[in-house]
C-alpha cells in the first residue's frame, strides 16, 4: 500500500477489492447507510433516488415489509440447511411456483446462488445432454455479439468477445462461436449459413431474450427469438434463454420469452428472483432435457451442487417476492414506467452526441457517441441527487418497478439535465 492514496485509509478501505475497478485510480465509492423504497441514504446524510435498482434486483424497492417479514420468519425456522440429501418446503414451493409461472414444459428447477453459476449450470446441462445421449462432439454453445452471461470462466467465453475479456484470457477461455444475432437479413443469412456448416458441433444456442443488458442495453425483437427457436428445432439444438436480467417484469411481461411466444429448453433466472434481497439463481430445464439425465447410470447425473444451493432464507424471500407479483399490479407499474421513460427521456433525442434513445418495459436507455469522462459523469449524477451508473457509451435507467411517478420524473429530468450540461 506504499503509494495508496490516503483516501483509501481515511475512508476505511484498505482491505476491500472492488468490482470492475482499477483500484489505483478509481474514485472512492460512496458509503451507504440505509435504503428505503427507491432511495439510497448515504452515510453523510445525502439521499439519492435510485435509477438502477442495485444491478436490476430490487424490483419491489428496498426494504419491502413483506420481504423483510419473510426473512424474519424463515430466520427463526431455519436460515440454512444443506440441499444434498435434504429438501425443504421453501425450495419445493418455489420450484413449483416458478414452473407454474414459466411457459409450459419448463418443469425442473436447479437452484444455485448467482447468475453466472446458473448460466454455467445451463451450459453444463446442454453439453451433458448430448454426452448422455452418446454424442461426444457437441461441446460448444452458439452465443451472440453484445451478449453478457457472467464473469466466471465458462460464462466469460460466451460473452461478447470484444467487450468481454476474451483477448486478456486468450488461450484460457473455452472457444465458443460468438456471432451476430439474426436481426437483419444479412445477419440472418450469416446465422443460417453458420448453422448449416457447424450445427453438429453445437450443444445449443444461448441468448438474452429481447435485450442484451450488460452488453449495452441492446434491443432486438420477438421475430429474432422465433428465428432462433426455428433454427434450434431444425438442427435439434437446445435453446437457452438467459433471463437473469429480463425475468420478473423488467421488459413488460413476467418473462421476456412470453413476448415472442417462444419456449426455450432451458431458462436461467436470478437478480429480481428474490426481490433484490438474497443471492439466489435458478436454472430451469424442460422435461426432455431432464429426461436425458434420467438413467440407471450414475455418470449421467448432473454433477453440480453449490454449498448454499437453495438457501432456505433466499427461497422464502423469493416466495414472498412472487406473492407481491401475484398481489400487486407490477406489470401495470412497468407499463406506466415505460410511458414515463419514453416521455421523460425524449428531450435527450435532440442533444448533440446522442445516438439513440430507446425504451423497453422498465428499461430506458440513452446511447451516446461516446462518454469521454465516465467518472466525472457519474459524479455529476450524484451531485444531481440520483444514482445513475453510465457505462461504456450509455446512460440508462432500470428503476424499481414500484418507483413513484415523482421520483421517476426526477430521474429522467436529471438524465436530461446532466447530459445537456455535459454536451455544452
Ligand atoms: N446473465 C445476465 C443476462 C446478466 O445480466 C448477469 C449479470 O448482470 C449475469 C448473467 C451474471 O449474474 P451474476 O452477476 O449474478 O453472476
Tab-separated table of C-alpha atoms and ligand atoms in Angstrom:
chain	number	residue	atom	x	y	z
A	1	UNK	CA	0.000	0.000	0.000
A	2	UNK	CA	3.060	2.261	-0.266
A	3	UNK	CA	1.536	4.520	-2.912
A	4	UNK	CA	-2.108	4.069	-1.942
A	5	UNK	CA	-3.928	7.372	-1.907
A	6	UNK	CA	-4.596	8.457	1.661
A	7	UNK	CA	-8.343	8.442	0.948
A	8	UNK	CA	-8.370	4.678	0.986
A	9	UNK	CA	-7.213	4.540	4.562
A	10	UNK	CA	-9.231	7.537	5.624
A	11	UNK	CA	-12.424	6.025	4.232
A	12	UNK	CA	-11.598	2.647	5.739
A	13	UNK	CA	-10.972	0.654	2.583
A	14	UNK	CA	-7.531	-0.878	2.963
A	15	UNK	CA	-8.860	-4.431	2.631
A	16	UNK	CA	-11.656	-4.341	0.073
A	17	UNK	CA	-11.170	-5.234	-3.601
A	18	UNK	CA	-13.909	-3.531	-5.589
A	19	UNK	CA	-15.631	-4.944	-8.706
A	20	UNK	CA	-14.704	-3.774	-12.206
A	21	UNK	CA	-12.378	-1.108	-10.880
A	22	UNK	CA	-8.781	-0.183	-11.289
A	23	UNK	CA	-8.152	0.137	-7.567
A	24	UNK	CA	-5.300	2.559	-8.076
A	25	UNK	CA	-7.264	5.188	-9.963
A	26	UNK	CA	-10.938	4.670	-9.205
A	27	UNK	CA	-12.651	7.377	-7.175
A	28	UNK	CA	-13.603	6.137	-3.706
A	29	UNK	CA	-17.073	4.584	-3.632
A	30	UNK	CA	-19.889	6.208	-1.687
A	31	UNK	CA	-20.679	4.783	1.727
A	32	UNK	CA	-24.342	3.793	2.115
A	33	UNK	CA	-26.042	3.838	5.498
A	34	UNK	CA	-29.575	2.763	4.630
A	35	UNK	CA	-32.009	2.137	1.810
A	36	UNK	CA	-35.778	2.504	1.562
A	37	UNK	CA	-38.182	2.341	-1.353
A	38	UNK	CA	-36.348	3.851	-4.300
A	39	UNK	CA	-33.892	5.726	-2.121
A	40	UNK	CA	-30.282	5.179	-1.132
A	41	UNK	CA	-29.266	7.068	2.022
A	42	UNK	CA	-25.561	7.818	2.183
A	43	UNK	CA	-23.506	7.765	5.352
A	44	UNK	CA	-23.075	11.540	5.068
A	45	UNK	CA	-26.870	12.020	5.111
A	46	UNK	CA	-27.426	12.653	1.408
A	47	UNK	CA	-30.298	10.727	-0.165
A	48	UNK	CA	-30.126	9.560	-3.786
A	49	UNK	CA	-33.020	8.466	-5.975
A	50	UNK	CA	-32.026	5.069	-7.272
A	51	UNK	CA	-32.186	4.589	-11.041
A	52	UNK	CA	-30.530	1.176	-11.163
A	53	UNK	CA	-32.301	-0.960	-8.516
A	54	UNK	CA	-28.980	-2.441	-7.422
A	55	UNK	CA	-27.956	-4.104	-10.657
A	56	UNK	CA	-31.641	-4.732	-11.531
A	57	UNK	CA	-32.509	-6.761	-8.470
A	58	UNK	CA	-34.654	-4.560	-6.227
A	59	UNK	CA	-37.869	-4.856	-8.221
A	60	UNK	CA	-40.157	-4.049	-5.263
A	61	UNK	CA	-37.919	-1.255	-3.995
A	62	UNK	CA	-35.666	-1.601	-0.975
A	63	UNK	CA	-36.752	-2.906	2.444
A	64	UNK	CA	-40.211	-4.024	1.338
A	65	UNK	CA	-42.083	-5.029	4.510
A	66	UNK	CA	-43.364	-8.313	3.036
A	67	UNK	CA	-39.849	-9.330	2.057
A	68	UNK	CA	-38.476	-8.382	5.456
A	69	UNK	CA	-41.203	-10.373	7.214
A	70	UNK	CA	-40.366	-13.414	5.090
A	71	UNK	CA	-36.681	-13.160	6.050
A	72	UNK	CA	-37.542	-12.885	9.739
A	73	UNK	CA	-39.944	-15.833	9.721
A	74	UNK	CA	-37.516	-18.055	7.841
A	75	UNK	CA	-34.603	-16.945	10.019
A	76	UNK	CA	-36.423	-18.248	13.098
A	77	UNK	CA	-37.295	-21.575	11.460
A	78	UNK	CA	-34.124	-22.424	9.522
A	79	UNK	CA	-31.665	-19.974	7.955
A	80	UNK	CA	-29.835	-22.654	6.044
A	81	UNK	CA	-29.503	-26.370	5.617
A	82	UNK	CA	-27.560	-28.306	3.011
A	83	UNK	CA	-29.544	-29.411	-0.058
A	84	UNK	CA	-27.674	-32.699	-0.514
A	85	UNK	CA	-29.910	-35.454	0.836
A	86	UNK	CA	-32.237	-32.891	2.443
A	87	UNK	CA	-35.009	-30.767	0.986
A	88	UNK	CA	-37.269	-28.132	2.493
A	89	UNK	CA	-40.597	-26.507	1.921
A	90	UNK	CA	-39.374	-23.050	0.777
A	91	UNK	CA	-37.397	-24.609	-2.094
A	92	UNK	CA	-40.102	-27.085	-3.089
A	93	UNK	CA	-42.745	-24.357	-3.056
A	94	UNK	CA	-40.545	-22.007	-5.034
A	95	UNK	CA	-39.741	-24.646	-7.652
A	96	UNK	CA	-43.440	-25.468	-8.032
A	97	UNK	CA	-44.382	-21.807	-8.325
A	98	UNK	CA	-41.642	-20.969	-10.828
A	99	UNK	CA	-42.592	-23.849	-13.089
A	100	UNK	CA	-46.236	-22.751	-12.918
A	101	UNK	CA	-45.289	-19.209	-13.973
A	102	UNK	CA	-42.893	-20.209	-16.752
A	103	UNK	CA	-44.113	-21.430	-20.146
A	104	UNK	CA	-45.429	-24.986	-20.018
A	105	UNK	CA	-42.731	-27.620	-20.335
A	106	UNK	CA	-40.083	-25.872	-18.237
A	107	UNK	CA	-40.565	-28.006	-15.187
A	108	UNK	CA	-37.261	-28.903	-13.498
A	109	UNK	CA	-35.547	-26.335	-11.274
A	110	UNK	CA	-31.893	-26.463	-10.261
A	111	UNK	CA	-31.056	-23.788	-7.671
A	112	UNK	CA	-27.700	-22.028	-7.418
A	113	UNK	CA	-26.519	-18.818	-5.828
A	114	UNK	CA	-25.575	-16.438	-8.628
A	115	UNK	CA	-26.459	-15.648	-12.194
A	116	UNK	CA	-23.080	-16.699	-13.573
A	117	UNK	CA	-23.347	-20.083	-11.919
A	118	UNK	CA	-26.919	-20.514	-13.169
A	119	UNK	CA	-25.592	-19.976	-16.707
A	120	UNK	CA	-22.678	-22.347	-16.068
A	121	UNK	CA	-25.191	-24.976	-14.984
A	122	UNK	CA	-27.266	-24.344	-18.123
A	123	UNK	CA	-24.125	-24.785	-20.245
A	124	UNK	CA	-23.190	-27.943	-18.382
A	125	UNK	CA	-26.725	-29.294	-18.793
A	126	UNK	CA	-26.670	-28.584	-22.519
A	127	UNK	CA	-23.289	-30.232	-23.118
A	128	UNK	CA	-24.047	-33.216	-20.899
A	129	UNK	CA	-27.480	-33.630	-22.503
A	130	UNK	CA	-25.606	-34.658	-25.652
A	131	UNK	CA	-22.933	-36.672	-23.840
A	132	UNK	CA	-25.630	-38.659	-22.049
A	133	UNK	CA	-27.174	-39.393	-25.436
A	134	UNK	CA	-23.832	-40.697	-26.679
A	135	UNK	CA	-22.855	-37.702	-28.850
A	136	UNK	CA	-19.391	-36.530	-27.911
A	137	UNK	CA	-18.753	-33.825	-30.488
A	138	UNK	CA	-21.270	-31.242	-29.302
A	139	UNK	CA	-19.286	-29.233	-26.811
A	140	UNK	CA	-19.849	-25.677	-27.979
A	141	UNK	CA	-22.597	-23.136	-27.389
A	142	UNK	CA	-23.530	-20.625	-30.042
A	143	UNK	CA	-23.630	-17.189	-28.399
A	144	UNK	CA	-24.081	-13.652	-29.683
A	145	UNK	CA	-22.159	-10.427	-30.055
A	146	UNK	CA	-23.317	-7.890	-27.475
A	147	UNK	CA	-24.148	-10.699	-25.057
A	148	UNK	CA	-23.233	-10.929	-21.403
A	149	UNK	CA	-23.708	-14.023	-19.277
A	150	UNK	CA	-21.378	-13.605	-16.312
A	151	UNK	CA	-17.807	-13.295	-15.123
A	152	UNK	CA	-16.829	-16.889	-14.371
A	153	UNK	CA	-14.531	-18.632	-16.828
A	154	UNK	CA	-17.197	-20.645	-18.621
A	155	UNK	CA	-19.535	-17.668	-18.942
A	156	UNK	CA	-16.804	-15.229	-19.988
A	157	UNK	CA	-16.282	-17.461	-23.005
A	158	UNK	CA	-19.846	-16.855	-24.209
A	159	UNK	CA	-19.836	-13.069	-23.665
A	160	UNK	CA	-19.212	-10.580	-26.454
A	161	UNK	CA	-15.577	-11.199	-27.427
A	162	UNK	CA	-14.713	-7.507	-27.709
A	163	UNK	CA	-16.393	-6.294	-24.566
A	164	UNK	CA	-15.710	-9.440	-22.596
A	165	UNK	CA	-12.244	-10.471	-21.550
A	166	UNK	CA	-11.526	-12.816	-24.444
A	167	UNK	CA	-8.324	-11.126	-25.522
A	168	UNK	CA	-6.961	-10.884	-21.976
A	169	UNK	CA	-7.665	-14.556	-21.344
A	170	UNK	CA	-6.949	-15.831	-24.844
A	171	UNK	CA	-5.855	-19.433	-24.639
A	172	UNK	CA	-7.562	-19.904	-21.293
A	173	UNK	CA	-11.204	-19.481	-22.245
A	174	UNK	CA	-13.062	-22.260	-23.996
A	175	UNK	CA	-13.779	-21.443	-27.623
A	176	UNK	CA	-17.435	-20.957	-28.398
A	177	UNK	CA	-18.630	-19.294	-31.587
A	178	UNK	CA	-19.996	-15.805	-30.964
A	179	UNK	CA	-21.780	-14.323	-33.991
A	180	UNK	CA	-24.256	-11.533	-34.764
A	181	UNK	CA	-27.851	-12.018	-33.685
A	182	UNK	CA	-30.049	-12.653	-36.732
A	183	UNK	CA	-31.615	-9.169	-36.567
A	184	UNK	CA	-31.185	-8.142	-40.209
A	185	UNK	CA	-31.490	-10.029	-43.488
A	186	UNK	CA	-27.706	-10.130	-43.763
A	187	UNK	CA	-27.088	-11.363	-40.207
A	188	UNK	CA	-29.937	-13.873	-40.514
A	189	UNK	CA	-28.300	-15.296	-43.660
A	190	UNK	CA	-24.938	-15.492	-41.897
A	191	UNK	CA	-26.576	-17.168	-38.889
A	192	UNK	CA	-28.346	-19.713	-41.113
A	193	UNK	CA	-25.125	-20.436	-43.012
A	194	UNK	CA	-23.219	-20.855	-39.766
A	195	UNK	CA	-25.682	-23.478	-38.568
A	196	UNK	CA	-25.667	-25.308	-41.899
A	197	UNK	CA	-21.917	-25.733	-41.519
A	198	UNK	CA	-21.433	-26.131	-37.778
A	199	UNK	CA	-24.683	-27.215	-36.114
A	200	UNK	CA	-23.346	-30.697	-35.493
A	201	UNK	CA	-20.599	-29.256	-33.258
A	202	UNK	CA	-23.085	-27.365	-31.109
A	203	UNK	CA	-24.934	-28.335	-27.946
A	204	UNK	CA	-27.221	-25.323	-28.042
A	205	UNK	CA	-27.855	-21.638	-28.600
A	206	UNK	CA	-27.564	-19.145	-25.722
A	207	UNK	CA	-29.211	-15.719	-25.773
A	208	UNK	CA	-30.556	-12.963	-23.549
A	209	UNK	CA	-34.066	-12.588	-24.954
A	210	UNK	CA	-35.230	-9.121	-26.160
A	211	UNK	CA	-32.445	-7.133	-24.511
A	212	UNK	CA	-28.744	-7.724	-24.130
A	213	UNK	CA	-28.257	-5.905	-20.850
A	214	UNK	CA	-24.678	-5.525	-19.685
A	215	UNK	CA	-23.520	-5.632	-23.309
A	216	UNK	CA	-25.070	-2.190	-23.850
A	217	UNK	CA	-28.873	-2.484	-23.374
A	218	UNK	CA	-29.204	-3.581	-26.996
A	219	UNK	CA	-32.773	-4.408	-28.016
A	220	UNK	CA	-33.941	-6.986	-30.514
A	221	UNK	CA	-37.414	-8.170	-31.296
A	222	UNK	CA	-39.579	-11.231	-30.895
A	223	UNK	CA	-39.022	-12.270	-34.532
A	224	UNK	CA	-35.330	-12.835	-33.736
A	225	UNK	CA	-36.243	-15.195	-30.917
A	226	UNK	CA	-38.660	-17.071	-33.167
A	227	UNK	CA	-35.873	-17.388	-35.744
A	228	UNK	CA	-33.628	-18.901	-33.072
A	229	UNK	CA	-36.358	-21.329	-31.999
A	230	UNK	CA	-36.958	-22.467	-35.587
A	231	UNK	CA	-33.235	-22.963	-36.161
A	232	UNK	CA	-32.798	-24.834	-32.872
A	233	UNK	CA	-35.701	-27.120	-33.811
A	234	UNK	CA	-34.337	-27.665	-37.317
A	235	UNK	CA	-30.982	-28.876	-36.011
A	236	UNK	CA	-32.182	-30.388	-32.734
A	237	UNK	CA	-30.210	-27.860	-30.649
A	238	UNK	CA	-31.133	-26.767	-27.146
A	239	UNK	CA	-32.277	-23.167	-26.903
A	240	UNK	CA	-31.179	-21.450	-23.684
A	241	UNK	CA	-32.695	-18.125	-22.633
A	242	UNK	CA	-30.716	-16.190	-20.063
A	243	UNK	CA	-33.478	-14.201	-18.338
A	244	UNK	CA	-31.309	-13.184	-15.404
A	245	UNK	CA	-31.809	-9.529	-16.327
A	246	UNK	CA	-35.111	-9.716	-18.225
A	247	UNK	CA	-37.018	-12.000	-15.825
A	248	UNK	CA	-39.649	-10.754	-13.376
A	249	UNK	CA	-41.332	-7.982	-15.279
A	250	UNK	CA	-38.411	-5.869	-16.457
A	251	UNK	CA	-39.360	-5.980	-20.153
A	252	UNK	CA	-43.134	-5.608	-19.639
A	253	UNK	CA	-44.124	-9.243	-19.265
A	254	UNK	CA	-43.185	-11.505	-16.376
A	255	UNK	CA	-40.626	-13.209	-18.642
A	256	UNK	CA	-39.321	-11.824	-21.922
A	257	UNK	CA	-39.909	-15.127	-23.727
A	258	UNK	CA	-43.664	-14.571	-23.379
A	259	UNK	CA	-43.497	-11.654	-25.818
A	260	UNK	CA	-42.149	-13.947	-28.517
A	261	UNK	CA	-44.381	-16.889	-27.674
A	262	UNK	CA	-41.181	-18.937	-27.609
A	263	UNK	CA	-40.429	-21.597	-25.019
A	264	UNK	CA	-36.726	-22.262	-24.552
A	265	UNK	CA	-35.400	-25.653	-23.461
A	266	UNK	CA	-33.523	-24.122	-20.540
A	267	UNK	CA	-34.015	-20.768	-18.836
A	268	UNK	CA	-31.824	-19.030	-16.256
A	269	UNK	CA	-33.197	-16.710	-13.574
A	270	UNK	CA	-31.612	-14.663	-10.781
A	271	UNK	CA	-31.383	-10.956	-9.861
A	272	UNK	CA	-35.047	-9.974	-9.186
A	273	UNK	CA	-35.886	-13.562	-8.195
A	274	UNK	CA	-35.560	-12.632	-4.510
A	275	UNK	CA	-36.786	-9.072	-4.916
A	276	UNK	CA	-33.211	-7.890	-4.514
A	277	UNK	CA	-32.601	-9.221	-1.032
A	278	UNK	CA	-30.721	-12.511	-1.170
A	279	UNK	CA	-28.388	-14.263	-3.579
A	280	UNK	CA	-30.300	-16.955	-5.440
A	281	UNK	CA	-30.481	-18.233	-9.007
A	282	UNK	CA	-32.292	-20.967	-10.834
A	283	UNK	CA	-31.691	-22.945	-13.999
A	284	UNK	CA	-34.978	-24.379	-15.182
A	285	UNK	CA	-34.956	-27.201	-17.722
A	286	UNK	CA	-37.616	-28.755	-19.885
A	287	UNK	CA	-38.813	-32.263	-19.333
A	288	UNK	CA	-36.900	-33.544	-22.345
A	289	UNK	CA	-33.617	-32.068	-21.091
A	290	UNK	CA	-34.227	-33.659	-17.697
A	291	UNK	CA	-35.037	-36.985	-19.344
A	292	UNK	CA	-31.541	-37.157	-20.830
A	293	UNK	CA	-30.174	-37.288	-17.260
A	294	UNK	CA	-32.737	-39.856	-16.030
A	295	UNK	CA	-30.838	-43.130	-16.086
A	296	UNK	CA	-29.507	-46.059	-14.094
A	297	UNK	CA	-26.041	-44.832	-14.983
A	298	UNK	CA	-24.617	-42.660	-12.186
A	299	UNK	CA	-22.378	-40.907	-14.687
A	300	UNK	CA	-25.487	-39.479	-16.311
A	301	UNK	CA	-26.291	-37.429	-13.195
A	302	UNK	CA	-25.889	-33.647	-13.201
A	303	UNK	CA	-22.680	-33.242	-11.219
A	304	UNK	CA	-23.197	-29.867	-9.589
A	305	UNK	CA	-24.150	-28.727	-6.097
A	306	UNK	CA	-23.146	-25.356	-4.663
A	307	UNK	CA	-22.845	-25.262	-0.861
A	308	UNK	CA	-25.570	-22.646	-0.473
A	309	UNK	CA	-27.809	-24.176	-3.128
A	310	UNK	CA	-31.497	-23.473	-2.456
A	311	UNK	CA	-30.678	-21.497	0.692
A	312	UNK	CA	-33.971	-21.504	2.646
A	313	UNK	CA	-33.792	-17.797	3.501
A	314	UNK	CA	-33.359	-16.935	-0.170
A	315	UNK	CA	-36.136	-19.308	-1.257
A	316	UNK	CA	-38.520	-17.901	1.369
A	317	UNK	CA	-37.758	-14.394	0.166
A	318	UNK	CA	-38.292	-15.434	-3.456
A	319	UNK	CA	-41.678	-16.867	-2.489
A	320	UNK	CA	-42.556	-13.574	-0.812
A	321	UNK	CA	-41.460	-11.754	-3.965
A	322	UNK	CA	-43.703	-13.970	-6.097
A	323	UNK	CA	-46.581	-13.173	-3.695
A	324	UNK	CA	-46.007	-9.490	-4.413
A	325	UNK	CA	-46.069	-10.133	-8.165
A	326	UNK	CA	-49.357	-12.002	-7.676
A	327	UNK	CA	-50.963	-9.439	-5.374
A	328	UNK	CA	-49.738	-6.135	-6.738
A	329	UNK	CA	-50.049	-4.610	-10.207
A	330	UNK	CA	-46.359	-4.903	-11.073
A	331	UNK	CA	-46.830	-5.290	-14.831
A	332	UNK	CA	-49.181	-2.284	-14.908
A	333	UNK	CA	-46.491	-0.385	-12.997
A	334	UNK	CA	-43.957	-1.414	-15.639
A	335	UNK	CA	-46.284	-0.108	-18.369
A	336	UNK	CA	-46.580	3.227	-16.538
A	337	UNK	CA	-42.797	3.414	-16.043
A	338	UNK	CA	-42.324	2.631	-19.722
A	339	UNK	CA	-44.580	5.507	-20.794
A	340	UNK	CA	-42.848	7.863	-18.349
A	341	UNK	CA	-39.406	6.821	-19.624
A	342	UNK	CA	-40.447	7.423	-23.251
A	343	UNK	CA	-41.733	10.875	-22.377
A	344	UNK	CA	-39.062	11.803	-19.838
A	345	UNK	CA	-36.064	10.770	-21.939
A	346	UNK	CA	-37.447	12.177	-25.231
A	347	UNK	CA	-35.660	15.558	-24.804
A	348	UNK	CA	-32.330	13.672	-24.961
A	349	UNK	CA	-33.003	12.932	-28.619
A	350	UNK	CA	-32.089	16.394	-29.757
A	351	UNK	CA	-28.884	16.658	-27.752
A	352	UNK	CA	-25.554	16.680	-29.571
A	353	UNK	CA	-23.728	13.386	-29.282
A	354	UNK	CA	-26.893	11.375	-28.572
A	355	UNK	CA	-27.070	8.451	-30.956
A	356	UNK	CA	-30.259	6.769	-29.779
A	357	UNK	CA	-32.918	6.845	-27.098
A	358	UNK	CA	-34.791	3.596	-26.533
A	359	UNK	CA	-37.201	2.151	-24.033
A	360	UNK	CA	-38.402	-1.371	-23.381
A	361	UNK	CA	-40.572	-2.026	-20.343
A	362	UNK	CA	-38.875	-0.506	-17.315
A	363	UNK	CA	-35.578	-0.004	-19.155
A	364	UNK	CA	-34.736	3.437	-20.524
A	365	UNK	CA	-31.527	3.948	-22.470
A	366	UNK	CA	-29.725	6.978	-23.870
A	367	UNK	CA	-26.924	5.869	-26.148
A	368	UNK	CA	-24.204	8.422	-26.825
A	369	UNK	CA	-21.485	8.503	-29.444
A	370	UNK	CA	-19.019	8.196	-26.604
A	371	UNK	CA	-18.590	9.124	-22.968
A	372	UNK	CA	-15.274	10.872	-22.513
A	373	UNK	CA	-15.076	11.097	-18.745
A	374	UNK	CA	-17.159	8.349	-17.198
A	375	UNK	CA	-16.196	9.024	-13.574
A	376	UNK	CA	-16.928	12.723	-13.918
A	377	UNK	CA	-20.328	11.940	-15.441
A	378	UNK	CA	-21.146	9.561	-12.597
A	379	UNK	CA	-20.178	12.259	-10.101
A	380	UNK	CA	-22.485	14.761	-11.817
A	381	UNK	CA	-25.418	12.379	-11.392
A	382	UNK	CA	-24.652	12.046	-7.688
A	383	UNK	CA	-24.450	15.826	-7.417
A	384	UNK	CA	-27.893	15.937	-9.061
A	385	UNK	CA	-29.225	13.641	-6.312
A	386	UNK	CA	-29.633	10.480	-8.382
A	387	UNK	CA	-27.887	7.119	-8.547
A	388	UNK	CA	-27.299	6.504	-12.253
A	389	UNK	CA	-24.437	4.327	-13.479
A	390	UNK	CA	-23.498	5.057	-17.067
A	391	UNK	CA	-21.215	2.512	-18.663
A	392	UNK	CA	-19.319	2.421	-21.914
A	393	UNK	CA	-21.369	4.802	-24.095
A	394	UNK	CA	-24.764	4.517	-22.466
A	395	UNK	CA	-26.735	6.147	-19.698
A	396	UNK	CA	-29.650	4.014	-18.601
A	397	UNK	CA	-32.429	3.756	-16.052
A	398	UNK	CA	-33.772	0.498	-14.630
A	399	UNK	CA	-35.628	1.699	-11.549
A	400	UNK	CA	-37.582	-0.401	-9.058
A	401	UNK	CA	-40.916	-1.396	-10.571
A	402	UNK	CA	-42.518	0.373	-7.592
A	403	UNK	CA	-40.870	3.748	-8.111
A	404	UNK	CA	-43.371	6.574	-7.771
A	405	UNK	CA	-44.081	8.961	-10.608
A	406	UNK	CA	-42.364	11.931	-8.932
A	407	UNK	CA	-39.121	10.093	-8.282
A	408	UNK	CA	-39.127	8.725	-11.817
A	409	UNK	CA	-39.671	12.227	-13.191
A	410	UNK	CA	-36.729	13.450	-11.094
A	411	UNK	CA	-34.592	10.646	-12.511
A	412	UNK	CA	-35.404	11.337	-16.162
A	413	UNK	CA	-35.049	15.078	-15.604
A	414	UNK	CA	-31.628	14.512	-14.051
A	415	UNK	CA	-30.545	12.449	-17.072
A	416	UNK	CA	-31.673	15.186	-19.467
A	417	UNK	CA	-30.134	17.999	-17.396
A	418	UNK	CA	-26.804	16.282	-16.769
A	419	UNK	CA	-26.417	15.198	-20.406
A	420	UNK	CA	-27.426	18.625	-21.659
A	421	UNK	CA	-24.830	20.302	-19.411
A	422	UNK	CA	-22.267	17.680	-20.420
A	423	UNK	CA	-22.757	18.429	-24.104
A	424	UNK	CA	-22.475	22.201	-23.784
B	1	LIG	N1	-26.640	-13.187	-17.204
B	1	LIG	C1	-27.121	-11.953	-17.386
B	1	LIG	C2	-28.053	-11.693	-18.525
B	1	LIG	C3	-26.752	-10.907	-16.543
B	1	LIG	O1	-27.217	-9.686	-16.767
B	1	LIG	C4	-25.872	-11.195	-15.479
B	1	LIG	C5	-25.434	-10.113	-14.576
B	1	LIG	O2	-25.530	-8.951	-14.864
B	1	LIG	C6	-25.397	-12.495	-15.311
B	1	LIG	C7	-25.811	-13.473	-16.185
B	1	LIG	C8	-24.440	-12.836	-14.198
B	1	LIG	O3	-25.086	-12.786	-12.965
B	1	LIG	P1	-24.251	-12.674	-11.615
B	1	LIG	O4	-23.650	-11.325	-11.595
B	1	LIG	O5	-25.285	-12.868	-10.534
B	1	LIG	O6	-23.244	-13.771	-11.631
